[in-house]
PDB file of N, CA and C in Angstrom:
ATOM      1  N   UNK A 281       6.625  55.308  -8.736  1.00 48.00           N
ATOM      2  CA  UNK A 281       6.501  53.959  -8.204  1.00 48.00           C
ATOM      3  C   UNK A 281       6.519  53.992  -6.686  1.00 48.00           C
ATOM      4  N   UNK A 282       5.416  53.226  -5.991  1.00 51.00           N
ATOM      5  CA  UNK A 282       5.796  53.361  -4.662  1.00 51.00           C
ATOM      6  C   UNK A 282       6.606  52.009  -4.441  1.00 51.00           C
ATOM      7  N   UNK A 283       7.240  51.886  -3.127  1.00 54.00           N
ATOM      8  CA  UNK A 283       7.528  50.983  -2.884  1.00 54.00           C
ATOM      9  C   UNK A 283       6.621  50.468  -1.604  1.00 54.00           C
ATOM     10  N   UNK A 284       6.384  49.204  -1.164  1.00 57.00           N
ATOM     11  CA  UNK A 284       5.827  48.778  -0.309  1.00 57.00           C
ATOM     12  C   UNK A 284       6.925  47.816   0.736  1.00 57.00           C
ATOM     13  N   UNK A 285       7.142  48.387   1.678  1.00 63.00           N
ATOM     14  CA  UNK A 285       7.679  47.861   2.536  1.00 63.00           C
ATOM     15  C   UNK A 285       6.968  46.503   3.607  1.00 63.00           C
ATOM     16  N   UNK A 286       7.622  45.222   3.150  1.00 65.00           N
ATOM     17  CA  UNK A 286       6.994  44.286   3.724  1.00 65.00           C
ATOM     18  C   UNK A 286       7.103  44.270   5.288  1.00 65.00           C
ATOM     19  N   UNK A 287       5.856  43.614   5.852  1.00 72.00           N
ATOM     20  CA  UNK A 287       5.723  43.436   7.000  1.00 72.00           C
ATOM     21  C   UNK A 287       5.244  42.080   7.404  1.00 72.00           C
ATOM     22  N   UNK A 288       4.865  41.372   8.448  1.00 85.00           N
ATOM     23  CA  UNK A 288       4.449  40.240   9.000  1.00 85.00           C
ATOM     24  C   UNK A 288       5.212  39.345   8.240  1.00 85.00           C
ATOM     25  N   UNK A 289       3.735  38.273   7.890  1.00 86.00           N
ATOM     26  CA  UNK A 289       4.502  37.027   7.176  1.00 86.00           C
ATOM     27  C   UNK A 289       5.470  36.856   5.641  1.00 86.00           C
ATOM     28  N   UNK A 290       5.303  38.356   5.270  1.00 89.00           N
ATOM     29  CA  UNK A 290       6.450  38.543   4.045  1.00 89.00           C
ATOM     30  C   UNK A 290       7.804  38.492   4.758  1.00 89.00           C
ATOM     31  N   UNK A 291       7.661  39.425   5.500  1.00 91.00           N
ATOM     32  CA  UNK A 291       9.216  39.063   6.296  1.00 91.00           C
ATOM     33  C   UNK A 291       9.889  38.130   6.907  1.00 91.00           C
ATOM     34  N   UNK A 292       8.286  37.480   7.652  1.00 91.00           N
ATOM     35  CA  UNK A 292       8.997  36.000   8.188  1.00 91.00           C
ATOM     36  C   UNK A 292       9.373  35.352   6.893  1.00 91.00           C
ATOM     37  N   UNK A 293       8.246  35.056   5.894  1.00 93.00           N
ATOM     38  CA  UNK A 293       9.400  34.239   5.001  1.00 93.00           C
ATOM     39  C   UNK A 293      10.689  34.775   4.181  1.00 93.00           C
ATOM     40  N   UNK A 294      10.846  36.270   3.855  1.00 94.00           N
ATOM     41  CA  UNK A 294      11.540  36.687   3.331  1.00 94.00           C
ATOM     42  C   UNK A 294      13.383  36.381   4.366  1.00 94.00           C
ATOM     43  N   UNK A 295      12.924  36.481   5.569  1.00 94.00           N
ATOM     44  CA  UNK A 295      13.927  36.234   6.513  1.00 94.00           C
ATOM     45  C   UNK A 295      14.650  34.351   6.331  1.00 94.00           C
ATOM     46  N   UNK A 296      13.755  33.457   6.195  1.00 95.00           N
ATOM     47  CA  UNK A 296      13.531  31.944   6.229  1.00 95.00           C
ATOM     48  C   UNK A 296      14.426  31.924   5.303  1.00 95.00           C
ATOM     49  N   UNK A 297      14.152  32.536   3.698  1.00 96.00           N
ATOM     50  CA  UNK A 297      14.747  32.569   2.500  1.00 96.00           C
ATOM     51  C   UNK A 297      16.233  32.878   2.597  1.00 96.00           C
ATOM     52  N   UNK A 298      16.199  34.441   3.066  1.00 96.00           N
ATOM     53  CA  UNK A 298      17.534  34.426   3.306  1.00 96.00           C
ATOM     54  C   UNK A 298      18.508  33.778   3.914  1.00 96.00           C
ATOM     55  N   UNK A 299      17.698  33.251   4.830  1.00 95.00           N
ATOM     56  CA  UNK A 299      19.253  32.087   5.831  1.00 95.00           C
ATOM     57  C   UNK A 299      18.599  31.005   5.214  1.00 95.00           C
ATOM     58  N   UNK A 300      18.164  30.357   4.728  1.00 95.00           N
ATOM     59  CA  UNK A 300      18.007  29.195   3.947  1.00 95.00           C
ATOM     60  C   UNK A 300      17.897  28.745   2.506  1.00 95.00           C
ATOM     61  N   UNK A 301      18.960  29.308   1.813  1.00 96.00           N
ATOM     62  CA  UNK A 301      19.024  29.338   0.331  1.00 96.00           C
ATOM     63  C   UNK A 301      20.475  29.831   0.226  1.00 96.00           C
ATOM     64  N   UNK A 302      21.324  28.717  -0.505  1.00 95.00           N
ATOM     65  CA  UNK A 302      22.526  28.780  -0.319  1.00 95.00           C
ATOM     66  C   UNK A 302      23.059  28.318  -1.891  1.00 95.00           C
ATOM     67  N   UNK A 303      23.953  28.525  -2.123  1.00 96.00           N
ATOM     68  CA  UNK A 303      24.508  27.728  -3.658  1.00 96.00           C
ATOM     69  C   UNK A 303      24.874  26.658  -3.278  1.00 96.00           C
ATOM     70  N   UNK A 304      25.610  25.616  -3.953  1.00 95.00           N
ATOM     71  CA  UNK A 304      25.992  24.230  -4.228  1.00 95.00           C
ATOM     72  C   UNK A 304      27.231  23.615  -3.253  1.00 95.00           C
ATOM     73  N   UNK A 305      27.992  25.158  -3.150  1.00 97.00           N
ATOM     74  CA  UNK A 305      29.413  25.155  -1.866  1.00 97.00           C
ATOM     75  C   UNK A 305      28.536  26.022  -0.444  1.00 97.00           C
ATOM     76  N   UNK A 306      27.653  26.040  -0.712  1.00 95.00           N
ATOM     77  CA  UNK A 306      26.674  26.292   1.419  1.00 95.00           C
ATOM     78  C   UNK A 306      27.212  27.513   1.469  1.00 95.00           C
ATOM     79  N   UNK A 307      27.296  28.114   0.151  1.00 97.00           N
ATOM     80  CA  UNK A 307      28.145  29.778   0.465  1.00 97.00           C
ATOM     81  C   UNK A 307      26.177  30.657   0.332  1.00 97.00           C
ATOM     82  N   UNK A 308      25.693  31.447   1.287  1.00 96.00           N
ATOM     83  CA  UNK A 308      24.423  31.915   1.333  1.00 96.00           C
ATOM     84  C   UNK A 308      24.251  33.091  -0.225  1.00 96.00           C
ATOM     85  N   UNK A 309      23.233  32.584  -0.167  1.00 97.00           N
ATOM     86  CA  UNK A 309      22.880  33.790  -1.690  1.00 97.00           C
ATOM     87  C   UNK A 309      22.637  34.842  -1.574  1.00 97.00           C
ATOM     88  N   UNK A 310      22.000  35.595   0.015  1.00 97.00           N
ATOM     89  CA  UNK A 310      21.573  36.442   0.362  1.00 97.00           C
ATOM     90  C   UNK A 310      21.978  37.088   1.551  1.00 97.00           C
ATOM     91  N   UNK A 311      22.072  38.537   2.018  1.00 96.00           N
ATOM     92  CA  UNK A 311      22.427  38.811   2.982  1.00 96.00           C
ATOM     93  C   UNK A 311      21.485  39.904   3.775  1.00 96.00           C
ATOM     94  N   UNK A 312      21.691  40.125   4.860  1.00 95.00           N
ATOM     95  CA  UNK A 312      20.783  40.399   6.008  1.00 95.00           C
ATOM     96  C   UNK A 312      20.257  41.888   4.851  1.00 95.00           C
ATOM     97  N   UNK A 313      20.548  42.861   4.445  1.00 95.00           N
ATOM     98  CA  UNK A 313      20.351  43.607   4.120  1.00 95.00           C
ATOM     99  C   UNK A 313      19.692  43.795   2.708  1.00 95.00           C
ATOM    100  N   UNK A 314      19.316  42.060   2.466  1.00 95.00           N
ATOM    101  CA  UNK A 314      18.428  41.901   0.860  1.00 95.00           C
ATOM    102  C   UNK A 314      17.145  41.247   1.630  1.00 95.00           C
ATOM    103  N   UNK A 315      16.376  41.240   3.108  1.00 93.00           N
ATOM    104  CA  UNK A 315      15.886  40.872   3.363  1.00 93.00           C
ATOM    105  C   UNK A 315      14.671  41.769   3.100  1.00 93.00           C
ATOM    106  N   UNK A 316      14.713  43.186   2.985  1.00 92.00           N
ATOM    107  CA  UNK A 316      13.293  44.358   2.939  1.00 92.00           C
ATOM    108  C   UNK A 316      12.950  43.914   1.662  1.00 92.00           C
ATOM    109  N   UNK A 317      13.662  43.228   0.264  1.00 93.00           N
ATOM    110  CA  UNK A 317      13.489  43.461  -1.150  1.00 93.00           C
ATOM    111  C   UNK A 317      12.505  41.988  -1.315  1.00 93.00           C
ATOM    112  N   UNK A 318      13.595  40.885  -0.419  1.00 93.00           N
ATOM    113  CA  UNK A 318      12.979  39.661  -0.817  1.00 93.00           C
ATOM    114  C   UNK A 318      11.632  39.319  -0.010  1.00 93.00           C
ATOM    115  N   UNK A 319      11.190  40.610   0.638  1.00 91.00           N
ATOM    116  CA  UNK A 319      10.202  40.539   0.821  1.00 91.00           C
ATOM    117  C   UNK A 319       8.514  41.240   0.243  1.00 91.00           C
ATOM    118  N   UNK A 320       9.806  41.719  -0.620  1.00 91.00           N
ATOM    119  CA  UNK A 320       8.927  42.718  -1.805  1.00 91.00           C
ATOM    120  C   UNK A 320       8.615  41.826  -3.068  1.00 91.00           C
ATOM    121  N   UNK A 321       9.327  40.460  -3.415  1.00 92.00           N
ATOM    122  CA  UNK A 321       9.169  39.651  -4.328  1.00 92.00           C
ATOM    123  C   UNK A 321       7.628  38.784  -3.694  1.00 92.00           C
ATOM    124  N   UNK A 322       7.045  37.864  -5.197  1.00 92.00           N
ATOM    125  CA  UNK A 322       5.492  37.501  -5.104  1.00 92.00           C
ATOM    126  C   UNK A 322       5.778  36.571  -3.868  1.00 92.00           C
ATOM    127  N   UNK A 323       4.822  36.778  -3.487  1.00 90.00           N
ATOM    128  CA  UNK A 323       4.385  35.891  -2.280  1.00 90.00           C
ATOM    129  C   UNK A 323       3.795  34.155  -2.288  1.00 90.00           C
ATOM    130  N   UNK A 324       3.922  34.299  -3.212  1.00 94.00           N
ATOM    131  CA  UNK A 324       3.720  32.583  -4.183  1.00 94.00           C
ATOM    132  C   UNK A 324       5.251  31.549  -3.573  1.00 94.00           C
ATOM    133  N   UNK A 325       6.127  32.574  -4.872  1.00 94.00           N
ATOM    134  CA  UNK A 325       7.034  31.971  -4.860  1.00 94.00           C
ATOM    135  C   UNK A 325       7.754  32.199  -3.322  1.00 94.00           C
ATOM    136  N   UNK A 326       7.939  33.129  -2.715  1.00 94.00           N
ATOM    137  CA  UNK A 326       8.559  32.461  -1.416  1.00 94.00           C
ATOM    138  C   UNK A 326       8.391  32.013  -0.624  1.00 94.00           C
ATOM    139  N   UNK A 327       6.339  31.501  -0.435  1.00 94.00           N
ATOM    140  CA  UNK A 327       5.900  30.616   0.005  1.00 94.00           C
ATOM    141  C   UNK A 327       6.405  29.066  -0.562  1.00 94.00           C
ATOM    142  N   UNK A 328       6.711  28.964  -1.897  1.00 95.00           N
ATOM    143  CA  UNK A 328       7.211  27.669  -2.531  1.00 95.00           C
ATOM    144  C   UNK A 328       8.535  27.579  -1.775  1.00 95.00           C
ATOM    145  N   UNK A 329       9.520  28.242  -2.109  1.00 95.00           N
ATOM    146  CA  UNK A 329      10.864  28.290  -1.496  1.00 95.00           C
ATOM    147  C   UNK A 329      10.667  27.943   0.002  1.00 95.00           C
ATOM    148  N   UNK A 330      10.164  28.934   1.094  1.00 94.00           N
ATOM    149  CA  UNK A 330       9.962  28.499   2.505  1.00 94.00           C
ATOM    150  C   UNK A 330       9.580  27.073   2.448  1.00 94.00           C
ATOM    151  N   UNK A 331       8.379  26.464   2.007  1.00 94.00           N
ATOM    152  CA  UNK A 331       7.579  25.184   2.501  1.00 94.00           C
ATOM    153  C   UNK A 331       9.313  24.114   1.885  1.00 94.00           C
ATOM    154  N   UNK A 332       9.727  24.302   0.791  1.00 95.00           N
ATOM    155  CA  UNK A 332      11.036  23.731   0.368  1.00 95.00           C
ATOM    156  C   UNK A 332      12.229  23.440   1.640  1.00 95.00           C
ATOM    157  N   UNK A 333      12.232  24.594   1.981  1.00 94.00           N
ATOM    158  CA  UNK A 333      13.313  24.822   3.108  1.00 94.00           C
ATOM    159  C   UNK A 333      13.249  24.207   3.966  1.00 94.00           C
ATOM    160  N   UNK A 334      11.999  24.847   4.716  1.00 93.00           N
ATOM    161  CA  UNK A 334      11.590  23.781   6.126  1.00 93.00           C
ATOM    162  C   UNK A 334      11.336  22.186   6.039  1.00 93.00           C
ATOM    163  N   UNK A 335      10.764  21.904   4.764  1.00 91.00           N
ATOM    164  CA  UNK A 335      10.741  20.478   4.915  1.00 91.00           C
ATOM    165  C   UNK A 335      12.801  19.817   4.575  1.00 91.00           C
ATOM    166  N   UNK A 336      13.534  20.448   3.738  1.00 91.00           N
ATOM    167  CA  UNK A 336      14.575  19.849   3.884  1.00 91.00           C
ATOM    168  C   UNK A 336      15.255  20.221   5.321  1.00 91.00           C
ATOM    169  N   UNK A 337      15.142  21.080   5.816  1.00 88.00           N
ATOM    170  CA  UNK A 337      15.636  20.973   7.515  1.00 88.00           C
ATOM    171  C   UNK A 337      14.633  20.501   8.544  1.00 88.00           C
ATOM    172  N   UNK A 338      13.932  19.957   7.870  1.00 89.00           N
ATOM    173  CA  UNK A 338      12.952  18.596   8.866  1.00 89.00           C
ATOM    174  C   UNK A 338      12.255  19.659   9.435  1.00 89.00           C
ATOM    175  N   UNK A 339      11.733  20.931   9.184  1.00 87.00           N
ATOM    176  CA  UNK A 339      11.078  21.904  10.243  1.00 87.00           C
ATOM    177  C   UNK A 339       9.903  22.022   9.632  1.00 87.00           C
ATOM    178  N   UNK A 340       9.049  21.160   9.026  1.00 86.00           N
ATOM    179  CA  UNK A 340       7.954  21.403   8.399  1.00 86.00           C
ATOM    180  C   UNK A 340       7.075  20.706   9.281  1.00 86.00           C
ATOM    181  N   UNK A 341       5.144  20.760   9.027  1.00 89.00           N
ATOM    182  CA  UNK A 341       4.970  20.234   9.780  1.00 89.00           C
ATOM    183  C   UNK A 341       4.871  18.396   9.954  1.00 89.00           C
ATOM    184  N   UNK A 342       4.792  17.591   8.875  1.00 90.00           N
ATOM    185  CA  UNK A 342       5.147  16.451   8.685  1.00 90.00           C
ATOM    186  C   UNK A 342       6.675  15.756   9.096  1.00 90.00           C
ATOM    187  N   UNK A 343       7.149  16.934   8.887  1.00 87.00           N
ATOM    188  CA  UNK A 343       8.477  16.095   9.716  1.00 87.00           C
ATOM    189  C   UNK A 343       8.478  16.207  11.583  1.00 87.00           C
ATOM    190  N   UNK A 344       7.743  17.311  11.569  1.00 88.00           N
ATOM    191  CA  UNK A 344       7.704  17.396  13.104  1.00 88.00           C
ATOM    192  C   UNK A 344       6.917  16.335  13.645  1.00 88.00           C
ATOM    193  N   UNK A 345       5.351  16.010  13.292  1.00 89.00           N
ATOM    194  CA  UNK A 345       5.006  15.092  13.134  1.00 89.00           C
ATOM    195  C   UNK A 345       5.644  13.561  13.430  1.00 89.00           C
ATOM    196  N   UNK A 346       6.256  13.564  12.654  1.00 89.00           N
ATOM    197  CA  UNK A 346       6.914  12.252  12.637  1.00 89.00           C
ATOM    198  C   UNK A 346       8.026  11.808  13.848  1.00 89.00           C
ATOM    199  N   UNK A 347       8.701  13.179  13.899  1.00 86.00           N
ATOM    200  CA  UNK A 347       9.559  13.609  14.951  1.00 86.00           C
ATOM    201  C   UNK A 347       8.925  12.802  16.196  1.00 86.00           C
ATOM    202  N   UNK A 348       7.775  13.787  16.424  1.00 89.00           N
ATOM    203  CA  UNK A 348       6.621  13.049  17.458  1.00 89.00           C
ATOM    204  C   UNK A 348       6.156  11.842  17.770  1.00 89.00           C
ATOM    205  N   UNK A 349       6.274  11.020  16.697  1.00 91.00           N
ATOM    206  CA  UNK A 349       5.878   9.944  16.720  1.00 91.00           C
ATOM    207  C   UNK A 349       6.881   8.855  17.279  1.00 91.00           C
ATOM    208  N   UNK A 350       8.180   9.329  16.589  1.00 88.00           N
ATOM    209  CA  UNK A 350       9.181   8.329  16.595  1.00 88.00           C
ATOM    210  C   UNK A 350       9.812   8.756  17.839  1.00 88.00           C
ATOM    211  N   UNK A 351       9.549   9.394  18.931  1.00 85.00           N
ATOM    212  CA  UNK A 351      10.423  10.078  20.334  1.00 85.00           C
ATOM    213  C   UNK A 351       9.686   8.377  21.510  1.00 85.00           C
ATOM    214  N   UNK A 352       8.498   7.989  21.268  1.00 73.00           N
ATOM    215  CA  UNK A 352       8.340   7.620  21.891  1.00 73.00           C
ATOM    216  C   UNK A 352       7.816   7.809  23.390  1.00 73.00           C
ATOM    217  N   UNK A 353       8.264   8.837  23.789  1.00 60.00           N
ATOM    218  CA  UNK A 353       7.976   9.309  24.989  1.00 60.00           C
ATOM    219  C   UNK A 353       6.691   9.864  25.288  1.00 60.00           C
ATOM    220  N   UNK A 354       5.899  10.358  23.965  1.00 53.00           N
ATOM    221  CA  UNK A 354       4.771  11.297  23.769  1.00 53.00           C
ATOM    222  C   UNK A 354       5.304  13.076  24.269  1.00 53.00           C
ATOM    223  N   UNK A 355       6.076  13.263  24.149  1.00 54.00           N
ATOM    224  CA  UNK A 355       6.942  14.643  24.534  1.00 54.00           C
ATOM    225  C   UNK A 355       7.201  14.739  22.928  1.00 54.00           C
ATOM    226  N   UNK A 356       7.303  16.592  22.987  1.00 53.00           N
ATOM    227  CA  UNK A 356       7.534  16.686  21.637  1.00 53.00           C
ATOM    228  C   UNK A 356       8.876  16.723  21.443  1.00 53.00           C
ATOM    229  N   UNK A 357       9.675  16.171  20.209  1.00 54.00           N
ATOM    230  CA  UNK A 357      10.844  16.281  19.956  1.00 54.00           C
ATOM    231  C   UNK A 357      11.621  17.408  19.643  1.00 54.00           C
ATOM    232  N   UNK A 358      10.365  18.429  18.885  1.00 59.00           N
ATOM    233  CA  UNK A 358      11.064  19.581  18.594  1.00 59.00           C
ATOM    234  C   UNK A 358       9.887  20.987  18.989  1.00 59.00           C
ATOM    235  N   UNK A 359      10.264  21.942  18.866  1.00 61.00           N
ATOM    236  CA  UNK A 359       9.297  22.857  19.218  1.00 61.00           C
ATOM    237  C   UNK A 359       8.102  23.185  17.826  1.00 61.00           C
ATOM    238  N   UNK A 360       7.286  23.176  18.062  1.00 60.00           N
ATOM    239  CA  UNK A 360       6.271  23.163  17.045  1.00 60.00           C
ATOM    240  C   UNK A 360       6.278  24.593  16.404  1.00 60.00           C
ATOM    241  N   UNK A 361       6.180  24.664  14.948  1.00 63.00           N
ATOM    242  CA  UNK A 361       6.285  25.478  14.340  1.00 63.00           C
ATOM    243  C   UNK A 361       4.720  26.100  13.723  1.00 63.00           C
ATOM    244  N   UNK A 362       3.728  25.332  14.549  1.00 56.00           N
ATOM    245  CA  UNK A 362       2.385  25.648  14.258  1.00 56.00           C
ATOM    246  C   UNK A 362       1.615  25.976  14.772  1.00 56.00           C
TER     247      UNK A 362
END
């Protein structure tokens, strides 16, 4: 079996996953050193999980969006993630 060691955007989301996926008491499910594996899992699902994440910490791009809208100033509210 080989293994394939993830790189680029497996890792960015595999990284996202890990600090953003927690149990029911905010205790984290994952730790820095399950980040090479969970980036070895399908790329589906931790695209589902990431787009999950970021939109509940408002870091998606519709919430940024909105962010934008509602500042008033025409300045962005948050740093764009796109």
């Amino acid at each position: 079996n080989t293994i394939l060691t993830p790189t680029g955007k497996s890792m960015w989301r595999a990284t996202v996953a890990r600090y953003g996926l927690c149990d029911a008491a905010g205790k984290p499910l994952f730790r820095d050193e399950n980040i090479v594996e969970l980036g070895q899992k399908s790329g589906v699902v931790l695209d589902r999980l990431v787009d999950e994440i970021l939109r509940l910490n408002k870091m998606d791009k519709e919430s940024q969006d909105e962010l934008r809208k509602n500042s008033g100033s025409g300045q962005s509210a948050a740093p764009s993630l796109t």
